[in-house]
GROMACS .gro file of C-alpha atoms in nm:
model
  465
    1ARG     CA    1   6.002  12.528  13.712
    2ARG     CA    2   5.707  12.633  13.931
    3TYR     CA    3   5.512  12.942  13.945
    4PRO     CA    4   5.342  13.044  14.336
    5THR     CA    5   5.109  13.280  14.153
    6VAL     CA    6   4.947  13.028  13.915
    7GLU     CA    7   4.984  12.810  14.207
    8LEU     CA    8   4.747  13.025  14.431
    9ARG     CA    9   4.533  13.095  14.154
   10ALA     CA   10   4.449  12.720  14.158
   11GLU     CA   11   4.351  12.724  14.482
   12THR     CA   12   4.156  13.041  14.489
   13PHE     CA   13   3.989  12.892  14.226
   14ASN     CA   14   3.920  12.504  14.328
   15SER     CA   15   3.924  12.573  14.768
   16SER     CA   16   3.827  12.254  14.933
   17THR     CA   17   3.885  12.044  14.624
   18HIS     CA   18   4.202  12.180  14.585
   19VAL     CA   19   4.476  11.928  14.552
   20PRO     CA   20   4.812  12.067  14.612
   21ILE     CA   21   5.128  11.964  14.349
   22PRO     CA   22   5.336  11.778  14.618
   23SER     CA   23   5.710  11.774  14.654
   24ASP     CA   24   5.910  11.750  14.296
   25SER     CA   25   6.085  11.377  14.378
   26ALA     CA   26   5.700  11.313  14.528
   27PHE     CA   27   5.545  11.412  14.214
   28LEU     CA   28   5.778  11.253  13.999
   29LYS     CA   29   5.767  10.937  14.160
   30ALA     CA   30   5.370  10.899  14.084
   31LEU     CA   31   5.385  11.049  13.747
   32LEU     CA   32   5.633  10.710  13.688
   33LEU     CA   33   5.399  10.559  13.859
   34GLU     CA   34   5.122  10.642  13.631
   35LEU     CA   35   5.312  10.636  13.323
   36ARG     CA   36   5.367  10.299  13.370
   37LEU     CA   37   5.784  10.341  13.406
   38VAL     CA   38   5.821  10.157  13.717
   39ASP     CA   39   5.613   9.855  13.850
   40GLU     CA   40   5.471   9.787  13.469
   41HIS     CA   41   5.382   9.468  13.544
   42VAL     CA   42   5.269   9.488  13.936
   43PHE     CA   43   4.886   9.547  13.912
   44VAL     CA   44   4.783   9.892  14.060
   45GLU     CA   45   4.419   9.881  14.083
   46GLN     CA   46   4.384  10.338  14.028
   47ARG     CA   47   4.597  10.268  13.757
   48ASP     CA   48   4.538   9.962  13.590
   49THR     CA   49   4.131   9.894  13.676
   50CYS     CA   50   3.949   9.885  13.334
   51THR     CA   51   3.764  10.187  13.435
   52HIS     CA   52   4.127  10.349  13.390
   53ILE     CA   53   4.090  10.366  13.028
   54ASN     CA   54   4.300  10.647  12.910
   55HIS     CA   55   4.266  10.763  12.519
   56SER     CA   56   4.485  11.128  12.618
   57SER     CA   57   4.803  11.296  12.722
   58VAL     CA   58   4.612  11.374  12.994
   59HIS     CA   59   4.640  11.229  13.349
   60SER     CA   60   4.536  11.195  13.706
   61VAL     CA   61   4.834  11.114  13.934
   62SER     CA   62   4.776  10.985  14.297
   63THR     CA   63   4.904  11.186  14.530
   64SER     CA   64   4.899  11.166  14.898
   65ALA     CA   65   4.692  11.483  14.910
   66GLY     CA   66   4.429  11.336  14.684
   67GLU     CA   67   4.443  11.275  14.268
   68LEU     CA   68   4.603  11.582  14.073
   69TRP     CA   69   4.413  11.657  13.767
   70PRO     CA   70   4.504  11.818  13.489
   71VAL     CA   71   4.853  11.654  13.422
   72LEU     CA   72   4.957  11.663  13.082
   73ALA     CA   73   5.253  11.434  13.053
   74PHE     CA   74   5.375  11.233  12.717
   75HIS     CA   75   5.701  11.022  12.730
   76LYS     CA   76   5.952  11.029  12.386
   77SER     CA   77   6.232  10.935  12.313
   78GLY     CA   78   6.376  10.876  12.672
   79LEU     CA   79   6.258  11.202  12.775
   80ILE     CA   80   5.892  11.222  12.974
   81TYR     CA   81   5.796  11.632  12.875
   82ALA     CA   82   5.501  11.715  13.165
   83CYS     CA   83   5.330  11.966  13.294
   84VAL     CA   84   5.057  12.095  13.536
   85PRO     CA   85   4.804  12.371  13.369
   86LEU     CA   86   4.546  12.529  13.519
   87VAL     CA   87   4.164  12.475  13.499
   88GLU     CA   88   3.987  12.857  13.554
   89GLY     CA   89   3.712  12.717  13.740
   90THR     CA   90   3.586  12.409  13.913
   91LEU     CA   91   3.690  12.137  13.934
   92GLU     CA   92   3.431  11.907  14.073
   93PRO     CA   93   3.255  11.779  13.824
   94ARG     CA   94   3.611  11.786  13.583
   95PRO     CA   95   3.516  11.973  13.270
   96PRO     CA   96   3.547  11.861  12.945
   97LEU     CA   97   3.901  11.844  12.774
   98LEU     CA   98   3.816  12.115  12.459
   99THR     CA   99   3.664  12.398  12.760
  100VAL     CA  100   4.011  12.401  12.959
  101SER     CA  101   4.212  12.653  12.743
  102GLY     CA  102   4.535  12.590  12.987
  103LEU     CA  103   4.512  12.223  12.822
  104SER     CA  104   4.644  12.341  12.489
  105GLN     CA  105   4.877  12.604  12.540
  106GLY     CA  106   5.078  12.359  12.746
  107LEU     CA  107   5.059  12.101  12.477
  108ALA     CA  108   5.166  12.410  12.284
  109LEU     CA  109   5.486  12.451  12.540
  110LEU     CA  110   5.616  12.085  12.556
  111LEU     CA  111   5.595  11.996  12.208
  112GLY     CA  112   5.824  12.380  12.208
  113ILE     CA  113   6.054  12.186  12.453
  114MET     CA  114   6.034  11.863  12.301
  115ASP     CA  115   6.187  12.019  11.927
  116TYR     CA  116   6.441  12.261  12.118
  117VAL     CA  117   6.559  11.938  12.337
  118SER     CA  118   6.517  11.641  12.120
  119PRO     CA  119   6.781  11.690  11.802
  120SER     CA  120   7.059  11.677  12.090
  121ARG     CA  121   6.899  11.367  12.256
  122LYS     CA  122   7.161  11.078  12.132
  123ASN     CA  123   7.470  11.350  12.231
  124GLU     CA  124   7.445  11.361  12.623
  125ALA     CA  125   7.667  11.677  12.670
  126GLU     CA  126   7.487  11.867  12.412
  127LEU     CA  127   7.170  11.760  12.578
  128ASN     CA  128   7.239  11.836  12.940
  129ALA     CA  129   7.327  12.180  12.781
  130LYS     CA  130   7.033  12.210  12.637
  131VAL     CA  131   6.880  12.097  12.936
  132GLY     CA  132   7.068  12.341  13.160
  133GLN     CA  133   6.994  12.630  12.959
  134LEU     CA  134   6.582  12.605  12.976
  135ARG     CA  135   6.537  12.771  13.354
  136ASN     CA  136   6.621  13.056  13.163
  137LEU     CA  137   6.487  13.003  12.760
  138LEU     CA  138   6.153  12.930  13.006
  139ILE     CA  139   6.144  13.302  13.196
  140GLN     CA  140   6.136  13.430  12.874
  141ALA     CA  141   5.901  13.188  12.692
  142CYS     CA  142   5.638  13.120  13.057
  143PRO     CA  143   5.735  13.458  13.228
  144LEU     CA  144   5.458  13.407  13.473
  145GLY     CA  145   5.292  13.086  13.417
  146THR     CA  146   5.121  13.134  13.051
  147PRO     CA  147   5.289  13.114  12.745
  148LEU     CA  148   5.403  13.409  12.591
  149ASN     CA  149   5.601  13.215  12.266
  150THR     CA  150   5.649  12.810  12.263
  151ASN     CA  151   5.924  12.816  11.983
  152ILE     CA  152   6.160  12.742  12.183
  153ARG     CA  153   6.449  12.704  11.997
  154SER     CA  154   6.356  13.085  11.856
  155LEU     CA  155   6.454  13.211  12.160
  156ASN     CA  156   6.794  13.289  12.316
  157GLY     CA  157   6.987  13.109  12.583
  158SER     CA  158   7.135  13.388  12.800
  159LEU     CA  159   6.916  13.615  13.036
  160GLU     CA  160   7.127  13.958  12.885
  161ASP     CA  161   6.974  13.872  12.567
  162ILE     CA  162   6.580  13.915  12.674
  163GLN     CA  163   6.423  14.184  12.472
  164GLU     CA  164   6.230  14.428  12.653
  165MET     CA  165   5.834  14.427  12.615
  166PRO     CA  166   5.723  14.537  12.239
  167VAL     CA  167   5.716  14.962  12.291
  168ASP     CA  168   5.433  14.957  12.085
  169LYS     CA  169   5.115  14.856  12.319
  170ASP     CA  170   4.907  14.658  12.039
  171GLN     CA  171   5.176  14.416  11.929
  172PRO     CA  172   5.073  14.105  12.099
  173ALA     CA  173   5.377  13.960  12.335
  174TRP     CA  174   5.460  13.631  12.112
  175ARG     CA  175   5.573  13.862  11.816
  176SER     CA  176   5.975  13.918  12.008
  177SER     CA  177   6.112  14.054  11.662
  178THR     CA  178   5.925  14.323  11.371
  179TYR     CA  179   6.001  14.195  11.013
  180LYS     CA  180   6.136  14.453  10.703
  181GLY     CA  181   6.059  14.307  10.294
  182LYS     CA  182   5.818  14.189  10.098
  183PRO     CA  183   5.570  14.065  10.295
  184GLN     CA  184   5.532  13.605  10.239
  185VAL     CA  185   5.358  13.336  10.414
  186ASN     CA  186   5.467  13.012  10.400
  187VAL     CA  187   5.201  12.731  10.456
  188CYS     CA  188   5.297  12.358  10.509
  189ILE     CA  189   5.027  12.104  10.646
  190THR     CA  190   5.177  11.743  10.738
  191GLU     CA  191   4.924  11.448  10.792
  192LYS     CA  192   5.035  11.123  10.952
  193VAL     CA  193   4.896  10.825  10.932
  194LYS     CA  194   4.918  10.515  11.162
  195CYS     CA  195   4.762  10.166  11.164
  196MET     CA  196   4.740   9.867  11.253
  197GLN     CA  197   4.680   9.545  11.016
  198TYR     CA  198   4.572   9.220  11.091
  199ASP     CA  199   4.451   8.983  10.821
  200GLN     CA  200   4.186   8.866  11.073
  201ARG     CA  201   3.862   8.786  11.149
  202ASP     CA  202   3.859   8.797  11.476
  203VAL     CA  203   4.057   9.149  11.536
  204VAL     CA  204   3.963   9.461  11.366
  205ASP     CA  205   4.208   9.668  11.163
  206THR     CA  206   4.258  10.021  11.301
  207TRP     CA  207   4.414  10.341  11.140
  208GLN     CA  208   4.440  10.690  11.258
  209VAL     CA  209   4.515  11.039  11.065
  210TYR     CA  210   4.686  11.310  11.266
  211GLY     CA  211   4.759  11.655  11.096
  212ALA     CA  212   4.962  11.957  11.206
  213VAL     CA  213   4.961  12.283  11.010
  214ASN     CA  214   5.210  12.474  11.019
  215CYS     CA  215   5.302  12.864  10.931
  216LYS     CA  216   5.561  13.125  10.896
  217CYS     CA  217   5.495  13.436  10.811
  218ASP     CA  218   5.705  13.722  10.708
  219ILE     CA  219   5.489  14.033  10.762
  220GLU     CA  220   5.557  14.383  10.835
  221GLY     CA  221   5.389  14.552  11.120
  222SER     CA  222   5.358  14.512  11.510
  223ALA     CA  223   5.005  14.309  11.495
  224PRO     CA  224   4.951  14.208  11.152
  225ASN     CA  225   4.610  13.973  11.097
  226VAL     CA  226   4.612  13.724  10.870
  227THR     CA  227   4.303  13.472  10.812
  228LEU     CA  228   4.366  13.094  10.675
  229SER     CA  229   4.093  12.856  10.546
  230LEU     CA  230   4.176  12.524  10.540
  231SER     CA  231   4.001  12.308  10.272
  232LEU     CA  232   3.894  12.006  10.182
  233PRO     CA  233   3.699  11.771   9.933
  234THR     CA  234   3.339  11.757   9.826
  235ASN     CA  235   3.246  11.442  10.050
  236ALA     CA  236   3.537  11.408  10.169
  237PRO     CA  237   3.491  11.261  10.614
  238PRO     CA  238   3.502  11.592  10.892
  239LEU     CA  239   3.828  11.738  11.048
  240GLN     CA  240   3.790  11.660  11.435
  241ASP     CA  241   3.980  11.754  11.769
  242ILE     CA  242   4.105  12.058  11.666
  243VAL     CA  243   4.349  12.227  11.878
  244VAL     CA  244   4.428  12.588  11.805
  245HIS     CA  245   4.704  12.822  11.864
  246HIS     CA  246   4.725  13.083  12.088
  247CYS     CA  247   4.789  13.336  11.883
  248VAL     CA  248   4.423  13.240  11.699
  249THR     CA  249   4.218  13.492  11.768
  250SER     CA  250   3.855  13.346  11.731
  251VAL     CA  251   3.731  13.061  11.576
  252ASP     CA  252   3.365  12.924  11.530
  253PRO     CA  253   3.298  12.728  11.814
  254ALA     CA  254   3.129  12.434  11.617
  255MET     CA  255   3.472  12.369  11.505
  256LEU     CA  256   3.592  12.254  11.837
  257LEU     CA  257   3.314  12.056  11.929
  258SER     CA  258   3.390  11.825  11.663
  259THR     CA  259   3.577  11.506  11.817
  260SER     CA  260   3.594  11.193  11.687
  261ALA     CA  261   3.524  11.040  12.086
  262GLU     CA  262   3.157  11.125  11.908
  263PRO     CA  263   3.021  10.917  11.642
  264LEU     CA  264   3.041  11.139  11.256
  265HIS     CA  265   2.658  11.287  11.236
  266ASP     CA  266   2.468  11.497  10.968
  267SER     CA  267   2.534  11.787  11.208
  268VAL     CA  268   2.895  11.777  11.221
  269TYR     CA  269   3.121  12.083  11.122
  270ASN     CA  270   3.262  12.036  10.781
  271GLY     CA  271   3.453  12.347  10.715
  272PRO     CA  272   3.596  12.556  10.531
  273TYR     CA  273   3.807  12.560  10.893
  274LYS     CA  274   3.897  12.962  10.874
  275PHE     CA  275   4.153  13.050  11.119
  276PRO     CA  276   4.217  13.475  11.144
  277PHE     CA  277   4.541  13.511  11.366
  278ILE     CA  278   4.825  13.742  11.441
  279PRO     CA  279   5.142  13.517  11.357
  280PRO     CA  280   5.458  13.491  11.593
  281SER     CA  281   5.786  13.605  11.396
  282ASP     CA  282   5.917  13.261  11.380
  283SER     CA  283   5.774  12.889  11.250
  284PHE     CA  284   5.479  12.772  11.463
  285ASP     CA  285   5.162  12.477  11.444
  286LEU     CA  286   4.858  12.671  11.359
  287CYS     CA  287   4.667  12.417  11.460
  288TYR     CA  288   4.646  12.014  11.495
  289TYR     CA  289   4.388  11.791  11.350
  290THR     CA  290   4.227  11.433  11.346
  291SER     CA  291   3.989  11.258  11.088
  292GLN     CA  292   3.867  10.919  11.031
  293VAL     CA  293   3.906  10.822  10.746
  294PRO     CA  294   3.733  10.525  10.477
  295VAL     CA  295   4.012  10.302  10.415
  296PRO     CA  296   4.417  10.292  10.478
  297PRO     CA  297   4.637  10.387  10.181
  298ILE     CA  298   4.858  10.096  10.198
  299LEU     CA  299   4.611   9.741  10.271
  300GLY     CA  300   4.854   9.456  10.374
  301CYS     CA  301   4.915   9.062  10.421
  302TYR     CA  302   5.166   8.930  10.608
  303GLN     CA  303   5.244   8.551  10.661
  304LEU     CA  304   5.485   8.368  10.847
  305VAL     CA  305   5.492   8.005  10.877
  306GLU     CA  306   5.826   7.793  11.014
  307GLU     CA  307   5.929   7.479  10.908
  308GLY     CA  308   6.153   7.282  11.039
  309SER     CA  309   6.470   7.525  11.002
  310GLN     CA  310   6.315   7.773  10.809
  311ILE     CA  311   6.101   8.030  10.791
  312LYS     CA  312   5.894   8.090  10.507
  313ILE     CA  313   5.748   8.460  10.442
  314THR     CA  314   5.504   8.615  10.170
  315VAL     CA  315   5.466   8.962  10.188
  316ASN     CA  316   5.187   9.143   9.979
  317LEU     CA  317   5.040   9.455   9.915
  318LYS     CA  318   4.823   9.667   9.784
  319LEU     CA  319   4.833  10.056   9.675
  320HIS     CA  320   4.455  10.176   9.735
  321GLU     CA  321   4.327  10.413   9.393
  322SER     CA  322   4.250  10.681   9.608
  323ILE     CA  323   4.577  10.709   9.674
  324LYS     CA  324   4.816  10.951   9.492
  325ASN     CA  325   5.075  10.691   9.360
  326SER     CA  326   5.386  10.932   9.329
  327PHE     CA  327   5.615  10.857   9.637
  328GLU     CA  328   5.937  10.987   9.803
  329TYR     CA  329   6.021  10.688   9.922
  330CYS     CA  330   5.874  10.358   9.996
  331GLU     CA  331   5.978  10.109  10.205
  332ALA     CA  332   5.864   9.803  10.426
  333ARG     CA  333   6.067   9.649  10.646
  334ILE     CA  334   6.083   9.302  10.785
  335PRO     CA  335   6.236   9.285  11.121
  336PHE     CA  336   6.326   8.923  11.304
  337PHE     CA  337   6.331   8.907  11.647
  338ASN     CA  338   6.485   8.662  11.923
  339ARG     CA  339   6.705   8.449  11.608
  340GLY     CA  340   7.053   8.446  11.452
  341PRO     CA  341   7.206   8.611  11.209
  342ILE     CA  342   7.059   8.556  10.823
  343ALA     CA  343   7.264   8.223  10.731
  344GLN     CA  344   7.045   8.154  10.411
  345LEU     CA  345   6.774   8.394  10.219
  346GLU     CA  346   6.631   8.263   9.898
  347TYR     CA  347   6.316   8.555   9.798
  348LYS     CA  348   6.130   8.637   9.483
  349VAL     CA  349   6.014   9.015   9.443
  350SER     CA  350   5.756   9.106   9.178
  351TYR     CA  351   5.839   9.487   9.194
  352GLY     CA  352   6.163   9.719   9.374
  353GLN     CA  353   6.461   9.530   9.601
  354LEU     CA  354   6.544   9.369   9.828
  355ASP     CA  355   6.845   9.453  10.069
  356LEU     CA  356   6.959   9.254  10.399
  357SER     CA  357   7.079   9.456  10.706
  358ARG     CA  358   7.424   9.522  10.797
  359GLU     CA  359   7.337   9.269  11.091
  360LYS     CA  360   7.152   9.070  10.865
  361SER     CA  361   6.857   9.058  11.149
  362LEU     CA  362   6.661   9.264  10.928
  363LEU     CA  363   6.502   9.256  10.567
  364VAL     CA  364   6.457   9.572  10.362
  365TRP     CA  365   6.240   9.553  10.079
  366VAL     CA  366   6.225   9.883   9.858
  367ILE     CA  367   5.944   9.955   9.647
  368GLY     CA  368   6.077  10.327   9.579
  369GLN     CA  369   5.891  10.611   9.439
  370LYS     CA  370   5.589  10.437   9.259
  371PHE     CA  371   5.333  10.116   9.262
  372PRO     CA  372   5.313   9.919   8.917
  373LYS     CA  373   5.016   9.996   8.729
  374SER     CA  374   4.833   9.683   8.892
  375LEU     CA  375   4.864   9.879   9.224
  376GLU     CA  376   4.979   9.519   9.435
  377VAL     CA  377   5.343   9.427   9.506
  378SER     CA  378   5.426   9.088   9.683
  379LEU     CA  379   5.716   8.962   9.786
  380THR     CA  380   5.795   8.627   9.902
  381GLY     CA  381   6.101   8.391  10.060
  382THR     CA  382   6.248   8.160  10.203
  383VAL     CA  383   6.494   8.243  10.499
  384SER     CA  384   6.727   8.010  10.740
  385PHE     CA  385   6.888   8.149  11.063
  386GLY     CA  386   7.213   8.089  11.255
  387THR     CA  387   7.317   8.097  11.567
  388ALA     CA  388   7.187   8.381  11.784
  389GLY     CA  389   7.412   8.640  11.936
  390LYS     CA  390   7.399   8.981  12.206
  391GLU     CA  391   7.381   9.234  11.901
  392HIS     CA  392   7.040   9.062  11.731
  393PRO     CA  393   6.733   9.215  11.822
  394THR     CA  394   6.528   9.096  12.104
  395ASP     CA  395   6.099   9.157  12.195
  396TYR     CA  396   5.912   8.989  12.407
  397VAL     CA  397   5.633   9.065  12.214
  398CYS     CA  398   5.713   8.915  11.906
  399THR     CA  399   5.785   8.551  12.002
  400GLY     CA  400   5.753   8.283  11.825
  401ASN     CA  401   5.580   8.359  11.510
  402THR     CA  402   5.419   8.679  11.594
  403ALA     CA  403   5.578   8.923  11.402
  404TYR     CA  404   5.533   9.193  11.136
  405VAL     CA  405   5.615   9.399  10.864
  406LYS     CA  406   5.641   9.783  10.923
  407LEU     CA  407   5.618  10.058  10.621
  408TYR     CA  408   5.764  10.357  10.597
  409PHE     CA  409   5.696  10.631  10.291
  410ARG     CA  410   5.644  10.948  10.221
  411ILE     CA  411   5.358  11.131   9.924
  412PRO     CA  412   5.454  11.491   9.881
  413ASP     CA  413   5.192  11.705   9.739
  414PHE     CA  414   4.890  11.462   9.936
  415THR     CA  415   4.680  11.471  10.212
  416LEU     CA  416   4.432  11.120  10.329
  417THR     CA  417   4.178  11.379  10.459
  418GLY     CA  418   4.199  11.598  10.053
  419CYS     CA  419   4.304  11.893  10.358
  420TYR     CA  420   4.434  12.202  10.172
  421VAL     CA  421   4.556  12.550  10.161
  422ASP     CA  422   4.377  12.777   9.921
  423GLN     CA  423   4.601  13.046   9.844
  424HIS     CA  424   4.416  13.316   9.757
  425SER     CA  425   4.207  13.217  10.060
  426VAL     CA  426   4.453  13.361  10.283
  427GLN     CA  427   4.328  13.679  10.348
  428ILE     CA  428   4.642  13.956  10.510
  429PHE     CA  429   4.571  14.294  10.602
  430VAL     CA  430   4.895  14.504  10.527
  431PRO     CA  431   4.969  14.681  10.191
  432GLY     CA  432   5.126  14.488   9.916
  433LYS     CA  433   5.080  14.133   9.728
  434PRO     CA  434   5.217  13.891   9.966
  435LYS     CA  435   5.365  13.564   9.848
  436ILE     CA  436   5.183  13.279   9.917
  437THR     CA  437   5.326  12.938   9.905
  438ALA     CA  438   5.159  12.608  10.056
  439SER     CA  439   5.258  12.246  10.013
  440ARG     CA  440   5.149  11.937  10.136
  441GLU     CA  441   5.251  11.608  10.258
  442LEU     CA  442   5.136  11.241  10.426
  443ILE     CA  443   5.330  11.038  10.617
  444SER     CA  444   5.380  10.661  10.766
  445SER     CA  445   5.368  10.669  11.156
  446ASP     CA  446   5.397  10.338  11.294
  447TYR     CA  447   5.267  10.161  11.012
  448TYR     CA  448   5.245   9.758  11.126
  449ILE     CA  449   5.105   9.478  10.938
  450TRP     CA  450   5.071   9.137  11.208
  451ASN     CA  451   5.151   8.773  11.106
  452SER     CA  452   4.844   8.660  11.021
  453LYS     CA  453   4.943   8.326  11.069
  454ALA     CA  454   5.011   8.369  11.458
  455PRO     CA  455   4.778   8.591  11.775
  456ALA     CA  456   4.881   8.966  11.729
  457PRO     CA  457   4.965   9.085  12.076
  458MET     CA  458   4.655   9.218  12.316
  459VAL     CA  459   4.925   9.537  12.352
  460TYR     CA  460   4.877   9.656  11.956
  461LYS     CA  461   4.501   9.537  11.976
  462PRO     CA  462   4.207   9.820  11.950
  463LEU     CA  463   3.968   9.850  12.263
  464LEU     CA  464   3.598   9.695  12.131
  465ASP     CA  465   3.380   9.812  12.261
   0.00000   0.00000   0.00000
C-alpha cells in the first residue's frame, strides 16, 4: 500500500536528498537482493562488503535513484514483511535509529500484520484469503499512513463494519470501543533467550535476551490513564534497547537512550521503568527490550566423534544455580543431517528419557520439569545408520561432524533479567478497585550447543572486534 501524502511529506523534508520509492516490482527486486534471498552466493559489493554489517532489521536498499533508507524489513516463515517509515527531518547525516519515531510505529504495524497472517501460513487458501483482506484492514489500521491500531487481528474485515470515529473528542483513535464492567488489567512479561555455545577456546559463546510486555486493559472510559512500572532486583543488569507502543504518553529519555550497542557504565538507566499510557481496547505489547545478562540459563557441552561406521555422542547439561528449577517443559533435540535413518542406538541417560523420532533421524531427550539436585544431566550413546533416503534431513551447513543440540524449554513465573511488574505500582485513574493480574515466563529461542569436536560454521559465529 502506498500513501502519496506521506511520500510528498518525505520529499518536502529531504528536498535534494530525497530518494523516491521505485515501482513495486523494482522495489521487490532490490529488497530481495538486500535480504540475500536472491544471488545469495554471489558477492554484491553494496550488500556484502565488511563495512555493510547490519545488526537490525533496518536496511538501506539500493535503487536506480539512489540509496532508499530506512527500509524496515524482515523475513519470517517464508514471508517478507516490509515498510518504508517517514523520517521527519533531514537524512544527511543519517539520524540515530532511536530518534526516528516512524520505525517503532512501522515495526508495531508489521508485527501486527505478522500476528494476523502467520497462523494461516500452512494453509495456502486461508493465507491467500487473509492477505486479500489486508488492504481493507489497513484502511482501518493505517488510514493516512500513520498507524492508529496495530492489532490487525482485532479489526473487522469488511468495509461496511468500519466504526465511525469516536464522538468523544478525548478518545484516542486506537481505542476502537469502550468497555463496560469491573476494571481489570492483565500483564505478561515474556522473555526469550537465544544462545550459541561452542565449548571451544577460540570461539566466544554468545547469548541474548529479548523481552516483551503484553497488556490487556479492560477499563471503562473513553481515555483511561494507566501507569505501569517494571522493576528489577538489586544489582540486576539494566533493560536496554527499549521500544514503546505509540499509546505511551511520556517516557524518561534516559530509558530510551540505554542501548546494548554501548558498553555498560555507571550512568546507565536501571529503573524503575514507568510507562504512563492510554490503552487500546485489545491486547497489545506495551514495550520491547533487551538485556545483557551475565550467564545463560543452561550451560552445555556436546561432543560427536565418528569411529568407523558408528558415531559416539556425549551431551552434558548444567542448569545455573540462579535459575528457577521448575519447567513447564525442557528437552534437547539432537538431529543427524545428511545421514540415513538410525539403525542401531545404544545409550545411557543420567536423567529423563530418550525418544527416537518417527523418521529415525532425530533423538529427543526429554528432561522434564526439573533438573536433579546436582543440576547436571548427561547423555552418552553410540549410533549407527542405514542407507539414506530422500525423506531424511539434509543441511549444507551441518556436514561431517559439524552438528548441534538444540534446547527447548519454558520456565513459568520467571525472567532471566529478574524483571517483574509490581502489582501495587499499577495506577489506574478510574473509580473502583481494579483487578491486577501479572505473570512472566522465560522461553528458549534458537538455543544451540555446537559439537566441540568439529569447527563451528562461520555463519553462526559472533562478529569479534
